[in-house]
PDB file of C-alpha atoms and ligand atoms in Angstrom:
ATOM      1  CA  MET A   1      38.416  57.702  91.720  1.00 79.00           C
ATOM      2  CA  LYS A   2      34.715  57.224  90.983  1.00 86.00           C
ATOM      3  CA  ALA A   3      33.351  53.729  90.273  1.00 90.00           C
ATOM      4  CA  TYR A   4      32.933  53.447  86.502  1.00 94.00           C
ATOM      5  CA  SER A   5      31.168  51.039  84.142  1.00 95.00           C
ATOM      6  CA  GLU A   6      32.194  50.926  80.500  1.00 96.00           C
ATOM      7  CA  ALA A   7      28.935  49.138  79.647  1.00 96.00           C
ATOM      8  CA  ALA A   8      26.808  51.839  81.283  1.00 97.00           C
ATOM      9  CA  GLU A   9      28.619  54.451  79.205  1.00 97.00           C
ATOM     10  CA  ARG A  10      27.886  52.487  76.012  1.00 97.00           C
ATOM     11  CA  ASN A  11      24.240  51.666  76.694  1.00 98.00           C
ATOM     12  CA  LYS A  12      22.991  54.917  78.292  1.00 98.00           C
ATOM     13  CA  GLN A  13      22.110  56.614  74.982  1.00 98.00           C
ATOM     14  CA  PRO A  14      20.090  53.715  73.466  1.00 98.00           C
ATOM     15  CA  ILE A  15      18.311  53.253  76.801  1.00 98.00           C
ATOM     16  CA  VAL A  16      17.385  56.912  77.209  1.00 98.00           C
ATOM     17  CA  GLU A  17      15.913  57.007  73.693  1.00 98.00           C
ATOM     18  CA  ILE A  18      13.381  54.379  74.807  1.00 98.00           C
ATOM     19  CA  LEU A  19      12.810  55.964  78.221  1.00 98.00           C
ATOM     20  CA  GLN A  20      11.969  59.290  76.554  1.00 98.00           C
ATOM     21  CA  LYS A  21       8.936  57.541  75.068  1.00 98.00           C
ATOM     22  CA  VAL A  22       7.897  55.154  77.821  1.00 98.00           C
ATOM     23  CA  PHE A  23       8.308  57.683  80.650  1.00 98.00           C
ATOM     24  CA  ALA A  24       6.852  60.598  78.651  1.00 98.00           C
ATOM     25  CA  ASN A  25       3.825  60.900  80.944  1.00 98.00           C
ATOM     26  CA  CYS A  26       5.562  59.970  84.208  1.00 98.00           C
ATOM     27  CA  SER A  27       6.772  62.342  86.906  1.00 98.00           C
ATOM     28  CA  LYS A  28       8.880  60.392  89.419  1.00 98.00           C
ATOM     29  CA  VAL A  29      11.078  57.358  88.759  1.00 98.00           C
ATOM     30  CA  LEU A  30      12.501  55.018  91.372  1.00 98.00           C
ATOM     31  CA  GLU A  31      15.685  53.329  90.125  1.00 98.00           C
ATOM     32  CA  ILE A  32      16.681  50.024  91.745  1.00 98.00           C
ATOM     33  CA  GLY A  33      20.348  48.950  91.795  1.00 98.00           C
ATOM     34  CA  SER A  34      21.750  52.209  90.389  1.00 98.00           C
ATOM     35  CA  GLY A  35      25.346  50.923  90.573  1.00 97.00           C
ATOM     36  CA  THR A  36      27.912  53.576  89.624  1.00 97.00           C
ATOM     37  CA  GLY A  37      25.200  56.212  89.089  1.00 97.00           C
ATOM     38  CA  GLN A  38      26.221  56.865  85.472  1.00 97.00           C
ATOM     39  CA  HIS A  39      22.695  56.036  84.319  1.00 98.00           C
ATOM     40  CA  ALA A  40      21.022  58.132  87.036  1.00 97.00           C
ATOM     41  CA  VAL A  41      23.138  61.222  86.281  1.00 97.00           C
ATOM     42  CA  PHE A  42      22.648  60.942  82.516  1.00 97.00           C
ATOM     43  CA  PHE A  43      18.939  60.083  82.585  1.00 98.00           C
ATOM     44  CA  ALA A  44      18.152  62.898  85.030  1.00 97.00           C
ATOM     45  CA  SER A  45      19.921  65.403  82.781  1.00 97.00           C
ATOM     46  CA  VAL A  46      18.162  64.254  79.593  1.00 97.00           C
ATOM     47  CA  LEU A  47      14.734  63.443  81.050  1.00 98.00           C
ATOM     48  CA  ASN A  48      14.335  66.728  82.835  1.00 95.00           C
ATOM     49  CA  HIS A  49      10.552  66.449  83.160  1.00 97.00           C
ATOM     50  CA  LEU A  50      11.189  63.616  85.659  1.00 98.00           C
ATOM     51  CA  GLU A  51      12.355  63.466  89.240  1.00 97.00           C
ATOM     52  CA  TRP A  52      14.915  60.605  89.292  1.00 98.00           C
ATOM     53  CA  GLN A  53      15.433  58.705  92.560  1.00 97.00           C
ATOM     54  CA  PRO A  54      18.564  56.506  92.486  1.00 98.00           C
ATOM     55  CA  THR A  55      18.974  53.727  95.075  1.00 98.00           C
ATOM     56  CA  GLU A  56      21.532  51.058  95.953  1.00 98.00           C
ATOM     57  CA  ARG A  57      22.323  48.481  98.579  1.00 98.00           C
ATOM     58  CA  LEU A  58      23.976  50.081 101.586  1.00 97.00           C
ATOM     59  CA  ALA A  59      27.339  48.436 100.770  1.00 96.00           C
ATOM     60  CA  ASN A  60      27.503  50.258  97.403  1.00 96.00           C
ATOM     61  CA  LEU A  61      25.800  53.490  98.338  1.00 97.00           C
ATOM     62  CA  ARG A  62      29.000  55.472  98.818  1.00 96.00           C
ATOM     63  CA  ASP A  63      30.084  54.972  95.189  1.00 95.00           C
ATOM     64  CA  LEU A  64      26.664  56.003  93.969  1.00 97.00           C
ATOM     65  CA  ARG A  65      26.615  59.101  96.186  1.00 96.00           C
ATOM     66  CA  GLU A  66      30.070  60.125  95.001  1.00 95.00           C
ATOM     67  CA  ARG A  67      28.914  60.295  91.386  1.00 95.00           C
ATOM     68  CA  CYS A  68      25.525  61.861  92.088  1.00 96.00           C
ATOM     69  CA  ASP A  69      27.189  64.581  94.184  1.00 94.00           C
ATOM     70  CA  THR A  70      28.891  65.841  91.010  1.00 91.00           C
ATOM     71  CA  CYS A  71      25.600  66.117  89.086  1.00 89.00           C
ATOM     72  CA  LEU A  72      24.082  69.545  88.585  1.00 89.00           C
ATOM     73  CA  ALA A  73      20.642  68.290  87.510  1.00 91.00           C
ATOM     74  CA  VAL A  74      18.151  69.567  90.083  1.00 95.00           C
ATOM     75  CA  ASN A  75      15.766  66.704  89.299  1.00 97.00           C
ATOM     76  CA  LEU A  76      18.246  64.079  90.573  1.00 97.00           C
ATOM     77  CA  SER A  77      17.323  63.164  94.137  1.00 97.00           C
ATOM     78  CA  GLU A  78      19.803  62.266  96.863  1.00 96.00           C
ATOM     79  CA  PRO A  79      20.571  58.511  96.521  1.00 97.00           C
ATOM     80  CA  LEU A  80      18.867  56.275  99.075  1.00 97.00           C
ATOM     81  CA  ALA A  81      19.738  52.865 100.507  1.00 97.00           C
ATOM     82  CA  LEU A  82      17.393  50.223  99.155  1.00 98.00           C
ATOM     83  CA  ASP A  83      17.815  46.466  99.134  1.00 98.00           C
ATOM     84  CA  ILE A  84      15.209  44.443  97.284  1.00 98.00           C
ATOM     85  CA  ASP A  85      15.003  42.258 100.391  1.00 97.00           C
ATOM     86  CA  ASP A  86      14.088  45.209 102.624  1.00 96.00           C
ATOM     87  CA  GLU A  87      10.642  44.948 104.147  1.00 93.00           C
ATOM     88  CA  LEU A  88      10.077  48.693 103.833  1.00 93.00           C
ATOM     89  CA  TRP A  89      11.253  50.619 100.784  1.00 93.00           C
ATOM     90  CA  PRO A  90      12.257  54.231 101.511  1.00 90.00           C
ATOM     91  CA  ILE A  91      10.017  55.913  98.966  1.00 84.00           C
ATOM     92  CA  SER A  92       6.614  57.485  99.000  1.00 75.00           C
ATOM     93  CA  THR A  93       4.984  58.244  95.683  1.00 89.00           C
ATOM     94  CA  VAL A  94       6.479  57.222  92.369  1.00 97.00           C
ATOM     95  CA  ASP A  95       4.702  56.521  89.119  1.00 97.00           C
ATOM     96  CA  ALA A  96       7.571  54.662  87.430  1.00 98.00           C
ATOM     97  CA  VAL A  97      10.316  52.185  88.337  1.00 98.00           C
ATOM     98  CA  PHE A  98      13.501  51.504  86.348  1.00 98.00           C
ATOM     99  CA  THR A  99      16.178  48.884  86.792  1.00 98.00           C
ATOM    100  CA  ALA A 100      19.143  47.954  84.599  1.00 98.00           C
ATOM    101  CA  ASN A 101      21.163  44.759  84.649  1.00 98.00           C
ATOM    102  CA  THR A 102      19.812  43.503  87.933  1.00 98.00           C
ATOM    103  CA  LEU A 103      17.352  40.704  87.127  1.00 98.00           C
ATOM    104  CA  HIS A 104      20.160  38.336  86.085  1.00 98.00           C
ATOM    105  CA  ILE A 105      22.249  39.245  89.147  1.00 98.00           C
ATOM    106  CA  ILE A 106      19.695  38.701  91.907  1.00 98.00           C
ATOM    107  CA  SER A 107      18.163  35.302  92.763  1.00 98.00           C
ATOM    108  CA  TRP A 108      14.829  34.186  91.332  1.00 98.00           C
ATOM    109  CA  SER A 109      13.182  34.638  94.737  1.00 98.00           C
ATOM    110  CA  GLN A 110      14.470  38.239  94.752  1.00 98.00           C
ATOM    111  CA  VAL A 111      13.116  38.720  91.224  1.00 98.00           C
ATOM    112  CA  CYS A 112       9.700  37.589  92.499  1.00 98.00           C
ATOM    113  CA  ARG A 113      10.002  39.904  95.475  1.00 98.00           C
ATOM    114  CA  LEU A 114      10.978  42.785  93.197  1.00 98.00           C
ATOM    115  CA  PHE A 115       7.840  42.339  91.084  1.00 98.00           C
ATOM    116  CA  ALA A 116       5.703  42.129  94.223  1.00 97.00           C
ATOM    117  CA  LYS A 117       7.207  45.345  95.612  1.00 97.00           C
ATOM    118  CA  VAL A 118       7.015  47.176  92.283  1.00 97.00           C
ATOM    119  CA  GLY A 119       3.398  46.077  91.982  1.00 97.00           C
ATOM    120  CA  SER A 120       2.695  47.525  95.412  1.00 96.00           C
ATOM    121  CA  VAL A 121       4.554  50.859  95.057  1.00 96.00           C
ATOM    122  CA  LEU A 122       3.180  51.772  91.619  1.00 97.00           C
ATOM    123  CA  PRO A 123      -0.235  53.371  91.248  1.00 97.00           C
ATOM    124  CA  ASN A 124      -2.695  52.103  88.690  1.00 97.00           C
ATOM    125  CA  GLY A 125      -1.243  53.084  85.275  1.00 98.00           C
ATOM    126  CA  GLY A 126       2.339  53.119  86.649  1.00 98.00           C
ATOM    127  CA  VAL A 127       5.222  51.938  84.471  1.00 98.00           C
ATOM    128  CA  PHE A 128       8.019  49.450  85.222  1.00 98.00           C
ATOM    129  CA  CYS A 129      11.017  49.238  82.843  1.00 98.00           C
ATOM    130  CA  ALA A 130      13.778  46.650  83.069  1.00 98.00           C
ATOM    131  CA  TYR A 131      16.900  46.736  80.880  1.00 98.00           C
ATOM    132  CA  GLY A 132      19.241  43.808  80.345  1.00 98.00           C
ATOM    133  CA  PRO A 133      19.673  40.478  78.560  1.00 98.00           C
ATOM    134  CA  PHE A 134      16.599  38.219  78.519  1.00 98.00           C
ATOM    135  CA  ASN A 135      15.817  34.822  77.031  1.00 98.00           C
ATOM    136  CA  ILE A 136      12.910  34.448  74.629  1.00 97.00           C
ATOM    137  CA  ASP A 137      10.907  31.191  74.523  1.00 95.00           C
ATOM    138  CA  GLY A 138      13.541  29.683  76.812  1.00 94.00           C
ATOM    139  CA  ASN A 139      16.355  30.378  74.346  1.00 98.00           C
ATOM    140  CA  PHE A 140      19.382  32.640  74.536  1.00 98.00           C
ATOM    141  CA  THR A 141      19.209  35.398  71.953  1.00 98.00           C
ATOM    142  CA  SER A 142      22.953  35.169  71.180  1.00 98.00           C
ATOM    143  CA  ASP A 143      26.036  33.069  71.849  1.00 98.00           C
ATOM    144  CA  SER A 144      27.433  35.938  73.906  1.00 98.00           C
ATOM    145  CA  ASN A 145      24.396  35.807  76.214  1.00 98.00           C
ATOM    146  CA  ALA A 146      24.787  32.008  76.559  1.00 98.00           C
ATOM    147  CA  HIS A 147      28.409  32.502  77.607  1.00 98.00           C
ATOM    148  CA  PHE A 148      27.452  35.329  79.944  1.00 98.00           C
ATOM    149  CA  ASP A 149      24.808  33.127  81.574  1.00 98.00           C
ATOM    150  CA  ALA A 150      27.346  30.307  82.112  1.00 98.00           C
ATOM    151  CA  TYR A 151      29.745  32.814  83.659  1.00 98.00           C
ATOM    152  CA  LEU A 152      27.040  34.184  85.977  1.00 98.00           C
ATOM    153  CA  ARG A 153      25.880  30.745  87.134  1.00 98.00           C
ATOM    154  CA  ALA A 154      29.452  29.548  87.777  1.00 98.00           C
ATOM    155  CA  ARG A 155      29.937  32.596  89.991  1.00 98.00           C
ATOM    156  CA  ASP A 156      26.539  32.384  91.708  1.00 98.00           C
ATOM    157  CA  ALA A 157      24.234  29.425  91.046  1.00 98.00           C
ATOM    158  CA  GLU A 158      21.165  31.540  91.901  1.00 98.00           C
ATOM    159  CA  SER A 159      21.857  34.155  89.234  1.00 98.00           C
ATOM    160  CA  GLY A 160      21.377  33.856  85.478  1.00 98.00           C
ATOM    161  CA  ILE A 161      19.589  35.350  82.490  1.00 98.00           C
ATOM    162  CA  ARG A 162      15.811  35.227  83.010  1.00 98.00           C
ATOM    163  CA  ASP A 163      13.139  34.022  80.621  1.00 98.00           C
ATOM    164  CA  LEU A 164      10.779  36.705  79.361  1.00 98.00           C
ATOM    165  CA  GLU A 165       7.820  34.331  79.729  1.00 97.00           C
ATOM    166  CA  ALA A 166       8.609  33.534  83.386  1.00 98.00           C
ATOM    167  CA  LEU A 167       8.991  37.246  84.157  1.00 98.00           C
ATOM    168  CA  THR A 168       5.732  38.055  82.405  1.00 97.00           C
ATOM    169  CA  LYS A 169       3.880  35.378  84.370  1.00 97.00           C
ATOM    170  CA  GLN A 170       5.356  36.621  87.636  1.00 98.00           C
ATOM    171  CA  ALA A 171       4.546  40.250  86.769  1.00 98.00           C
ATOM    172  CA  GLU A 172       0.918  39.460  85.994  1.00 98.00           C
ATOM    173  CA  THR A 173       0.350  38.131  89.504  1.00 98.00           C
ATOM    174  CA  HIS A 174       0.994  41.721  90.644  1.00 98.00           C
ATOM    175  CA  HIS A 175      -1.171  43.461  88.019  1.00 98.00           C
ATOM    176  CA  LEU A 176       1.856  44.284  85.832  1.00 98.00           C
ATOM    177  CA  PHE A 177       1.200  43.605  82.152  1.00 98.00           C
ATOM    178  CA  LEU A 178       3.873  43.586  79.454  1.00 98.00           C
ATOM    179  CA  GLN A 179       3.276  46.530  77.090  1.00 98.00           C
ATOM    180  CA  SER A 180       6.409  46.498  74.961  1.00 98.00           C
ATOM    181  CA  ASN A 181       9.674  44.693  74.393  1.00 97.00           C
ATOM    182  CA  HIS A 182      12.399  46.819  72.788  1.00 98.00           C
ATOM    183  CA  VAL A 183      15.463  45.254  71.187  1.00 98.00           C
ATOM    184  CA  LEU A 184      18.619  47.214  72.036  1.00 98.00           C
ATOM    185  CA  PRO A 185      22.260  46.836  70.957  1.00 98.00           C
ATOM    186  CA  ALA A 186      24.422  43.964  72.220  1.00 97.00           C
ATOM    187  CA  TYR A 187      21.448  41.571  72.513  1.00 98.00           C
ATOM    188  CA  ASN A 188      19.870  43.516  75.346  1.00 98.00           C
ATOM    189  CA  ARG A 189      16.258  44.600  75.693  1.00 98.00           C
ATOM    190  CA  ILE A 190      14.001  46.955  77.559  1.00 98.00           C
ATOM    191  CA  LEU A 191      10.857  45.314  78.862  1.00 98.00           C
ATOM    192  CA  VAL A 192       8.007  47.638  79.789  1.00 98.00           C
ATOM    193  CA  TRP A 193       5.152  46.670  82.096  1.00 98.00           C
ATOM    194  CA  HIS A 194       2.150  48.789  82.997  1.00 98.00           C
ATOM    195  CA  LYS A 195       0.211  48.329  86.203  1.00 98.00           C
ATOM    196  CA  ILE A 196      -3.390  47.776  85.283  1.00 98.00           C
ATOM    197  CA  VAL A 197      -5.864  47.085  88.037  1.00 95.00           C
ATOM    198  CA  PRO A 198      -9.293  46.152  86.718  1.00 87.00           C
TER     199      PRO A 198
HETATM  200  C1  LIG B 201      25.355  44.580  87.212  1.00 76.11           C
HETATM  201  S1  LIG B 201      25.081  45.849  88.374  1.00 76.11           S
HETATM  202  C2  LIG B 201      24.127  47.017  87.425  1.00 76.11           C
HETATM  203  C3  LIG B 201      24.343  48.410  87.886  1.00 76.11           C
HETATM  204  C4  LIG B 201      23.642  49.484  87.023  1.00 76.11           C
HETATM  205  N1  LIG B 201      22.212  49.390  87.114  1.00 76.11           N
HETATM  206  C5  LIG B 201      24.096  49.384  85.592  1.00 76.11           C
HETATM  207  O1  LIG B 201      23.332  48.911  84.733  1.00 76.11           O
HETATM  208  O2  LIG B 201      25.233  49.773  85.326  1.00 76.11           O
HETATM  209  C6  LIG B 201      23.861  45.131  89.442  1.00 76.11           C
HETATM  210  C7  LIG B 201      23.457  46.037  90.580  1.00 76.11           C
HETATM  211  O3  LIG B 201      22.428  45.412  91.346  1.00 76.11           O
HETATM  212  C8  LIG B 201      22.633  45.736  92.695  1.00 76.11           C
HETATM  213  N2  LIG B 201      21.977  44.734  93.539  1.00 76.11           N
HETATM  214  C9  LIG B 201      22.325  43.443  93.711  1.00 76.11           C
HETATM  215  N3  LIG B 201      21.532  42.869  94.604  1.00 76.11           N
HETATM  216  C10 LIG B 201      20.647  43.817  95.032  1.00 76.11           C
HETATM  217  C11 LIG B 201      19.603  43.839  95.994  1.00 76.11           C
HETATM  218  N4  LIG B 201      19.311  42.756  96.697  1.00 76.11           N
HETATM  219  N5  LIG B 201      18.918  44.985  96.162  1.00 76.11           N
HETATM  220  C12 LIG B 201      19.230  46.093  95.430  1.00 76.11           C
HETATM  221  N6  LIG B 201      20.224  46.135  94.514  1.00 76.11           N
HETATM  222  C13 LIG B 201      20.926  45.006  94.338  1.00 76.11           C
HETATM  223  C14 LIG B 201      24.152  45.712  92.852  1.00 76.11           C
HETATM  224  O4  LIG B 201      24.578  46.395  94.010  1.00 76.11           O
HETATM  225  C15 LIG B 201      24.606  46.329  91.557  1.00 76.11           C
HETATM  226  O5  LIG B 201      24.769  47.729  91.649  1.00 76.11           O
END
């Protein structure tokens, strides 16, 4: 049986409605932490002007491959192994990066590394989109997010919902500037950064 996420099934439509706009002028998207592949399969089929490159840590790659193998969209690339901690990322040219529900799972040092890598793989004008729960001005945006954060930190002290301001500051050190902040259902957001090199 394929790995399945109820949440991914619920949030894929609201997410793709934003991606249609923010990736309108992009051609190749690198997805980090593709999980079950439900997003990759759906986004590739709807956003058919894009080449979609799903990736996962080696330990979870089989599940991702299993789902992607059933997808008929020709613009969905073969999933690749990619760990944020890898020195070399297995991609050549992309003009967009997408990640969903990863920034609160990985450690803060991995978040910093992710921004550094995204800043280096994107060309000038490239777009980075991150979906998930985020804090604003250091505050949770709902009680459910506060409970979720407590759950995450009890499970792994290095994880937890990130502050938008801390992310923005980190991003700017790699020429990534926040362009938009979209409120989505269930107190989630899509944050969009553009790489702008003066
Ligand atoms: C909560 S799941 C989200 C999966 C999918 N993006 C979604 O929204 O349904 C977090 C994902 O991050 C991946 N992940 C965790 N640490 C990672 C790392 N160091 N490098 C790459 N991916 C990582 C996990 O394997 C997992 O698939």
